[in-house]
Structures are given as C-alpha cells and as structure tokens.
Amino acid sequence: MIMNNHCIMSFDNKLKIKEYAEGYRIFDLRCGSSRGREWKSSVFFFLAMGMLFILMLNGFDISRFPVAAIVLLICMYMCSYYLYMLPKKAKLRGEHIFKSSKLLRKEYSFDLYKDYFTMKNEYEYTKKYYTELSDCIETDSIFVLIGGIEDRLTVIAKKSMNENDRIELSRIFKREMPDRYRRMGRIKNGKNK
C-alpha cells in the first residue's frame, strides 16, 4: 500500500540563545530535575510551617529547640531552591548547550507532513514522527517539542516566521497531537502568566 504523504508546510527557522534557553527551561520543567518541583517545595513549606509552629509554642526560644530552627532554615532554602533556583539553573544550562553547539545556531529548514516532520541544514537531517513526541508546548515566542529517539528537544522560534505560518503551525500541531499539545502564556520561572 503506497501512502500519499505530501508536504503540508515548509519554513526556515533560526534560533537565538534566549529562545533555546526558554525551551530548555520548559523541557526541564516537564522532564528534568525541575519536574515535580511544586509538590517538593510544598513538602518543605509545610515542614517549615511545622517548625515555625513548634518555635512559636516555645516563645521563639531557639536555645530550647535548635533543631527546629535549623530545619526551618533548611526548609526555607529548599523551597527557594525548587521554586527559583532550579528554573534559573535550567535556563543557564540551556544557554550553555546553545553556546557549545554549532548546529543549534544554524538555520534549519522544516518540512511538515501528515505523520512526521523533517529538520535539515547543511550538516544534519532529522525526521521525527508525531507519535514519538511526548509533549508539544506553544508559548508566545516558541514551540517546544519534547520526545524523540535521538534528540529529545526541538525548539522552533516564532520570531523567524510570519503570522500566517505561526497560526498554521499551531493548527497542525493541535490537529496531529491533540492529547499532547498545550498552549501556554508567557513562561516566567516555570509558571504560566
């Protein structure tokens, strides 16, 4: 059986360091060390509240319960670590990856088909089926595609596309990956705005 899988859309795309760093931060929130940071920070927050309650019952006499004060400080640090430091660390890691990769800085040509898309430049060719992607996240400035056999993160910058192509690409991803597509507003420290 011969399948008629013709090209639906083609465009060229070039990433900037800021766009890749934002995409890597989202990738880290979904699949990396920042995954589950909300519940982890909540555990430390409630533990801190418990220690604060113990200290309050004892008139904030730290000399009577030094362990409670130490645990309170550790919990406060861990809350800030999970909520603020990890997303910042992921963004810096994304910047480092972008700076150290000459391929990420090259312009790619994208061809989208019904079942897959291809990315190519003068040095590399990648073909990804939509079924191998676990997430498709659209923000105001980028598309983040997570999953795949060889390269787990693909970032597509909206800035280098015209408005009609952005709308069409969004429509294609919604249609081809309805259960994995998400539209998010501006991402700031991993939270939707």
XYZ file of C-alpha atoms in Angstrom:
193
model
C 0.000 0.000 0.000
C 1.507 3.330 -1.034
C 0.819 6.243 1.262
C 0.379 9.707 -0.175
C 2.213 11.756 2.428
C 2.854 15.128 0.786
C 4.397 18.198 2.412
C 1.800 20.319 4.237
C 4.039 23.207 5.195
C 7.658 24.350 4.797
C 9.567 27.117 6.529
C 13.071 28.127 7.606
C 13.871 28.738 11.241
C 16.832 30.132 13.157
C 17.070 30.111 16.956
C 18.519 32.724 19.263
C 20.115 31.808 22.579
C 17.212 33.288 24.583
C 14.661 31.168 22.732
C 16.599 27.941 23.188
C 17.204 28.707 26.888
C 13.454 29.249 27.403
C 12.724 25.999 25.559
C 15.252 24.118 27.655
C 13.712 25.511 30.841
C 10.300 24.209 29.753
C 11.899 20.874 28.851
C 13.456 20.710 32.335
C 10.100 21.512 33.959
C 8.476 18.634 32.067
C 11.250 16.001 32.040
C 14.256 17.160 34.041
C 15.268 17.906 37.605
C 12.588 20.615 37.938
C 9.831 18.076 37.321
C 7.510 17.873 40.321
C 9.032 20.949 41.918
C 5.622 22.193 43.114
C 4.925 19.210 45.358
C 8.564 19.005 46.511
C 8.578 22.653 47.555
C 5.163 22.174 49.212
C 6.564 19.411 51.415
C 9.366 21.697 52.588
C 6.928 24.591 53.046
C 4.641 22.564 55.335
C 7.624 21.183 57.226
C 8.837 24.774 57.712
C 5.391 25.782 58.988
C 5.543 22.891 61.462
C 8.947 24.016 62.732
C 7.725 27.605 62.952
C 4.706 26.421 64.964
C 6.975 24.496 67.366
C 9.155 27.572 67.828
C 6.081 29.780 68.299
C 4.712 27.479 71.034
C 8.016 27.851 72.862
C 8.194 31.636 72.629
C 10.735 31.544 69.783
C 13.387 30.366 72.248
C 15.829 28.897 69.736
C 18.153 27.680 72.506
C 15.463 25.213 73.662
C 14.837 23.792 70.178
C 17.889 24.469 67.973
C 16.971 21.582 65.671
C 13.650 23.249 64.820
C 15.449 26.463 63.851
C 17.983 24.567 61.711
C 15.244 22.541 59.998
C 13.273 25.770 59.405
C 16.268 27.377 57.667
C 16.898 24.273 55.558
C 13.235 24.138 54.538
C 13.227 27.811 53.549
C 16.325 27.211 51.425
C 14.820 24.119 49.779
C 11.588 25.989 48.940
C 13.540 28.740 47.191
C 15.775 26.133 45.534
C 12.846 24.298 43.936
C 10.817 27.392 43.031
C 13.509 29.814 41.853
C 16.974 28.303 41.607
C 16.156 25.169 39.581
C 14.377 27.020 36.726
C 17.241 29.551 36.622
C 19.763 26.707 36.576
C 17.893 25.040 33.690
C 17.887 28.295 31.724
C 21.653 28.678 32.229
C 22.157 25.054 31.171
C 20.164 25.755 28.005
C 22.343 28.790 27.274
C 25.469 26.668 27.779
C 24.178 23.946 25.424
C 23.327 26.555 22.781
C 26.750 28.232 23.045
C 28.599 24.914 22.831
C 26.623 23.609 19.808
C 27.356 24.965 16.368
C 24.402 23.030 14.929
C 21.807 24.777 17.111
C 22.952 28.149 15.777
C 22.437 27.122 12.142
C 19.286 27.864 10.209
C 17.060 24.813 9.733
C 14.538 24.060 7.025
C 11.383 22.406 8.360
C 9.042 20.334 6.202
C 5.829 19.168 7.860
C 3.902 16.135 6.667
C 0.773 14.463 7.997
C 2.663 11.870 10.093
C 6.060 13.482 10.690
C 8.281 16.497 10.176
C 11.849 16.869 8.969
C 14.542 19.326 10.008
C 17.605 19.818 7.881
C 20.536 22.085 7.369
C 23.830 21.655 5.557
C 25.187 19.274 8.255
C 22.249 17.302 9.598
C 18.907 15.776 8.710
C 16.350 14.679 11.330
C 12.975 13.056 10.829
C 10.548 12.910 13.753
C 7.180 11.239 13.801
C 4.480 12.975 15.823
C 3.830 9.693 17.641
C 7.320 9.730 19.181
C 6.769 13.154 20.766
C 5.528 13.244 24.358
C 4.767 16.996 24.531
C 4.122 19.908 22.206
C 4.090 23.199 24.088
C 3.412 26.544 22.450
C 4.299 29.818 24.163
C 4.112 33.371 22.881
C 7.594 33.112 21.373
C 8.384 29.437 20.690
C 7.142 25.913 20.044
C 8.768 23.258 22.246
C 8.628 19.664 21.008
C 9.732 17.081 23.576
C 10.495 13.467 22.799
C 12.078 11.507 20.040
C 14.607 8.745 19.643
C 17.806 10.669 19.042
C 17.186 14.299 20.034
C 14.700 14.852 22.848
C 14.231 18.617 22.465
C 13.254 20.637 19.406
C 12.643 24.375 19.725
C 11.034 26.375 16.919
C 11.248 30.168 17.140
C 8.122 32.078 16.162
C 10.073 35.265 15.548
C 11.549 33.985 12.299
C 8.092 33.020 10.925
C 5.344 35.202 9.513
C 1.979 35.409 11.296
C 0.156 33.086 8.888
C 2.842 30.398 9.284
C 2.645 30.661 13.088
C -1.118 30.171 13.030
C -0.877 27.293 10.550
C 1.883 25.546 12.518
C -0.149 25.845 15.688
C -3.160 24.400 13.893
C -1.123 21.469 12.524
C 0.299 20.600 15.946
C -3.173 20.805 17.536
C -4.577 18.505 14.878
C -1.735 15.962 14.797
C -1.086 15.809 18.561
C -4.396 16.719 20.236
C -3.655 14.982 23.538
C -0.058 16.278 23.790
C -0.468 19.873 22.582
C -0.602 22.681 25.178
C -0.799 26.434 24.668
C 0.817 28.433 27.447
C 1.069 32.140 28.027
C 4.302 33.798 28.861
C 6.506 31.472 30.938
C 8.164 33.159 33.892
C 10.119 30.940 36.299
C 8.137 27.962 35.094
C 4.694 29.473 35.803
C 2.009 30.420 33.315
C 1.184 34.119 33.155
